[in-house]
XYZ file of C-alpha atoms in Angstrom:
258
model
C 19.883 11.140 -41.090
C 21.412 8.224 -43.182
C 20.121 5.288 -41.608
C 23.056 3.905 -42.131
C 25.379 5.973 -39.439
C 22.675 6.302 -36.880
C 24.823 6.623 -34.195
C 26.740 10.292 -34.951
C 23.723 11.071 -33.378
C 23.216 9.495 -30.506
C 23.649 10.476 -27.522
C 26.723 9.740 -24.876
C 27.733 11.362 -21.686
C 31.117 13.536 -21.560
C 32.623 12.822 -18.315
C 32.970 17.497 -16.887
C 37.148 17.682 -17.052
C 38.896 18.160 -13.129
C 36.360 16.549 -11.681
C 37.757 13.904 -9.783
C 35.794 13.134 -6.513
C 32.783 12.452 -5.813
C 29.562 14.418 -6.466
C 26.890 14.311 -4.268
C 24.048 16.463 -6.112
C 22.474 18.808 -8.742
C 20.898 22.436 -8.281
C 20.150 24.826 -11.018
C 20.027 27.812 -10.718
C 18.036 30.816 -12.555
C 17.582 33.973 -12.464
C 17.990 37.459 -14.641
C 21.242 36.948 -17.239
C 21.577 34.322 -15.107
C 21.847 30.039 -16.253
C 24.416 27.272 -13.707
C 24.563 25.076 -13.350
C 26.127 24.120 -9.052
C 27.451 20.555 -8.661
C 28.853 19.705 -5.374
C 32.127 17.730 -4.948
C 33.992 16.209 -2.155
C 36.807 18.786 -2.677
C 34.129 22.239 -2.777
C 31.575 23.342 -5.228
C 31.416 23.823 -8.920
C 29.865 26.312 -11.141
C 29.041 25.512 -14.870
C 27.487 28.304 -17.357
C 25.441 27.763 -20.599
C 28.884 28.051 -22.086
C 29.814 24.655 -20.585
C 32.867 26.913 -18.318
C 33.526 24.924 -15.787
C 33.643 27.517 -12.325
C 34.947 26.902 -8.794
C 31.874 29.069 -6.621
C 33.678 27.606 -2.847
C 35.603 25.154 -0.715
C 33.150 23.473 1.427
C 32.285 19.833 1.397
C 28.994 19.498 0.391
C 26.228 16.979 0.973
C 24.069 19.515 -0.538
C 22.052 22.588 -1.486
C 19.205 24.228 -1.008
C 18.285 28.066 -2.510
C 16.690 28.987 -1.276
C 12.124 30.408 -0.728
C 12.473 33.134 0.679
C 15.501 35.120 -0.957
C 16.121 33.105 -4.487
C 19.980 34.225 -4.444
C 20.499 31.776 -1.136
C 21.853 29.192 -1.843
C 21.745 27.119 1.570
C 25.173 24.672 1.772
C 24.473 21.498 3.594
C 28.438 19.535 4.431
C 30.016 17.408 7.157
C 30.649 20.206 9.432
C 26.724 22.373 9.615
C 25.200 24.102 8.220
C 26.781 27.222 5.394
C 25.633 30.168 2.918
C 27.213 31.650 -0.779
C 25.451 33.673 -2.132
C 24.290 36.035 -5.781
C 24.259 39.281 -5.692
C 26.167 41.714 -9.166
C 27.112 38.447 -10.928
C 29.894 36.597 -8.719
C 29.721 34.627 -4.894
C 29.331 35.351 -2.059
C 31.364 33.310 0.024
C 29.046 33.701 3.520
C 31.156 30.831 5.535
C 28.899 29.213 8.271
C 25.928 29.776 10.393
C 26.321 29.808 14.283
C 25.349 26.935 16.051
C 24.587 24.278 13.443
C 27.752 20.703 13.119
C 27.707 18.613 11.901
C 26.455 16.487 9.037
C 23.622 17.915 7.272
C 23.111 15.709 4.325
C 18.840 16.967 3.845
C 17.811 20.880 3.428
C 14.331 22.079 2.545
C 12.485 25.178 3.811
C 8.578 25.612 4.515
C 5.746 27.783 4.134
C 6.436 29.457 6.662
C 10.003 29.852 6.583
C 11.190 27.502 8.543
C 14.514 26.028 7.090
C 15.100 21.592 8.507
C 17.525 20.070 8.645
C 18.437 15.914 9.036
C 21.532 14.617 9.428
C 19.959 11.730 7.930
C 19.522 10.397 11.893
C 18.353 13.985 13.686
C 16.195 16.562 13.000
C 16.717 20.172 13.031
C 13.845 22.857 12.920
C 16.139 26.583 11.963
C 13.858 30.164 12.807
C 15.860 32.494 11.013
C 15.977 35.847 13.849
C 18.046 38.243 12.210
C 20.472 39.528 9.679
C 23.344 40.984 8.854
C 22.442 42.880 5.660
C 21.935 38.761 3.687
C 24.359 36.953 6.157
C 21.676 35.238 8.188
C 23.013 36.885 11.957
C 20.730 35.064 14.438
C 18.970 31.876 14.121
C 16.543 29.673 16.927
C 16.953 26.150 16.198
C 15.396 23.391 17.543
C 15.349 19.664 17.590
C 13.381 16.860 17.132
C 12.914 13.051 18.381
C 11.759 10.544 19.941
C 9.827 12.202 22.071
C 8.343 14.795 19.929
C 7.273 11.868 18.161
C 9.360 10.704 15.941
C 11.657 6.814 14.846
C 14.251 6.059 15.912
C 17.061 5.750 12.831
C 17.351 7.162 9.317
C 14.581 10.326 8.065
C 14.443 11.842 5.102
C 12.452 14.976 3.988
C 9.866 15.984 1.117
C 7.979 18.716 -0.328
C 4.493 17.971 -1.434
C 2.282 21.255 -1.951
C 1.863 23.107 1.190
C 3.131 20.398 3.555
C 6.777 19.022 4.964
C 6.743 14.605 4.654
C 8.672 12.509 6.948
C 10.185 9.436 6.016
C 11.102 7.708 8.701
C 11.702 3.533 9.520
C 7.937 3.671 10.301
C 6.534 4.238 7.536
C 6.051 8.419 6.461
C 5.298 10.717 9.113
C 4.251 14.866 9.474
C 4.272 17.863 11.603
C 1.252 19.110 13.627
C 2.892 23.101 14.635
C 0.818 23.444 16.278
C 1.253 21.125 19.194
C 5.341 20.514 18.067
C 5.211 16.634 17.595
C 5.118 14.233 14.651
C 2.302 11.906 13.593
C 1.714 9.226 10.920
C 0.221 10.213 8.111
C -2.051 8.013 5.339
C -1.245 10.713 2.694
C 0.356 7.283 0.647
C -2.072 5.418 2.070
C -1.926 2.837 4.329
C 0.388 0.607 3.920
C 3.023 3.216 4.210
C 0.596 4.014 7.977
C 1.171 0.603 9.286
C 4.608 1.414 10.406
C 5.723 -1.966 9.001
C 7.522 -0.222 5.739
C 10.570 2.393 5.929
C 11.489 5.325 3.284
C 14.712 5.343 2.899
C 14.199 8.010 -0.408
C 11.438 10.109 -1.385
C 11.061 12.114 -4.963
C 8.557 14.323 -7.169
C 8.275 14.015 -10.894
C 7.676 16.482 -12.525
C 3.399 14.650 -12.551
C 3.119 15.276 -8.252
C 4.136 10.987 -7.780
C 6.412 10.479 -4.940
C 9.095 7.961 -6.126
C 10.050 6.174 -2.724
C 13.106 4.362 -1.938
C 11.849 1.303 0.610
C 12.258 -1.565 2.170
C 10.941 -3.844 4.929
C 11.126 -5.431 8.224
C 12.709 -8.359 6.971
C 15.894 -6.531 4.762
C 13.871 -6.493 1.100
C 14.025 -3.142 -0.638
C 11.745 -2.426 -3.143
C 11.629 1.302 -5.250
C 7.623 2.540 -6.774
C 5.516 5.996 -6.751
C 2.542 6.686 -5.907
C -0.052 9.324 -5.950
C -0.925 10.802 -2.617
C -4.120 12.056 -1.148
C -3.965 15.497 -1.148
C -6.405 15.290 2.738
C -5.422 12.395 5.408
C -8.276 9.993 5.301
C -10.438 11.884 2.444
C -11.214 8.806 -1.084
C -9.626 5.835 -2.089
C -6.625 3.780 -0.722
C -3.427 5.793 -2.904
C -2.294 2.995 -5.193
C 1.493 1.938 -4.648
C 3.058 1.216 -8.312
C 5.884 -0.804 -7.793
C 6.304 -4.161 -9.950
C 7.077 -2.690 -13.091
C 10.848 -2.094 -11.374
C 10.738 -5.662 -9.700
C 13.587 -6.282 -11.686
C 16.155 -4.263 -10.621
C 19.029 -4.953 -8.024
C 17.480 -5.799 -4.774
C 20.022 -3.411 -3.343
C 19.692 -0.228 -1.472
C 19.318 2.357 -4.065
C 20.104 5.985 -2.598
C 18.619 8.258 -4.850
C 15.548 8.739 -7.001
């Protein structure tokens, strides 16, 4: 490498040709001979293969893409009109259409260890249990909707899996779900700071080291970004450390991804 021409080796971003609308989610899809990157835009879902060839998959106004844990060939699609599915079979995508009985914006999708599918509009939370299939297509479902009667605070809800738990970030801190009582309860897995209900959680994301990154907001409107390593079990060990000082120089505007 000639040190006088290092600019020739600097990485750079290159726009994907033909995509002019807002993009909302990315999903890696690696299986057998498939090595794909799915991305969602306002007018549909696209894929990019290992040769960097872009092709159209399905026409949905999509917020969220989620690959099923119980059937890795299925990708659930959270749209502005409900929940849809696409299915990978023999190297091709099959558009299975919408799942009957689910309407409205679906912005978050996660599957728990009991194969329940959790869906959030950002305000309303649903738990979907699949009762039957027609071939590999979801046929009958049971849908349970949760609100403040179930112990959830009113307002924004974000979901993040961690270990064998699903964590629910709300405007009043962190909550977990108790399947025995069918109720949500505050948890100290992230420490007292997020158990006191004085700090709201806007976004959550887990990195490869096990840290949970959060975008938070206080009742006086202050926005913060940082990370914390959760307790393994509630009430055990020292209070987890909330690390946000290195990021205090970032913009104080709300952040929608972390």
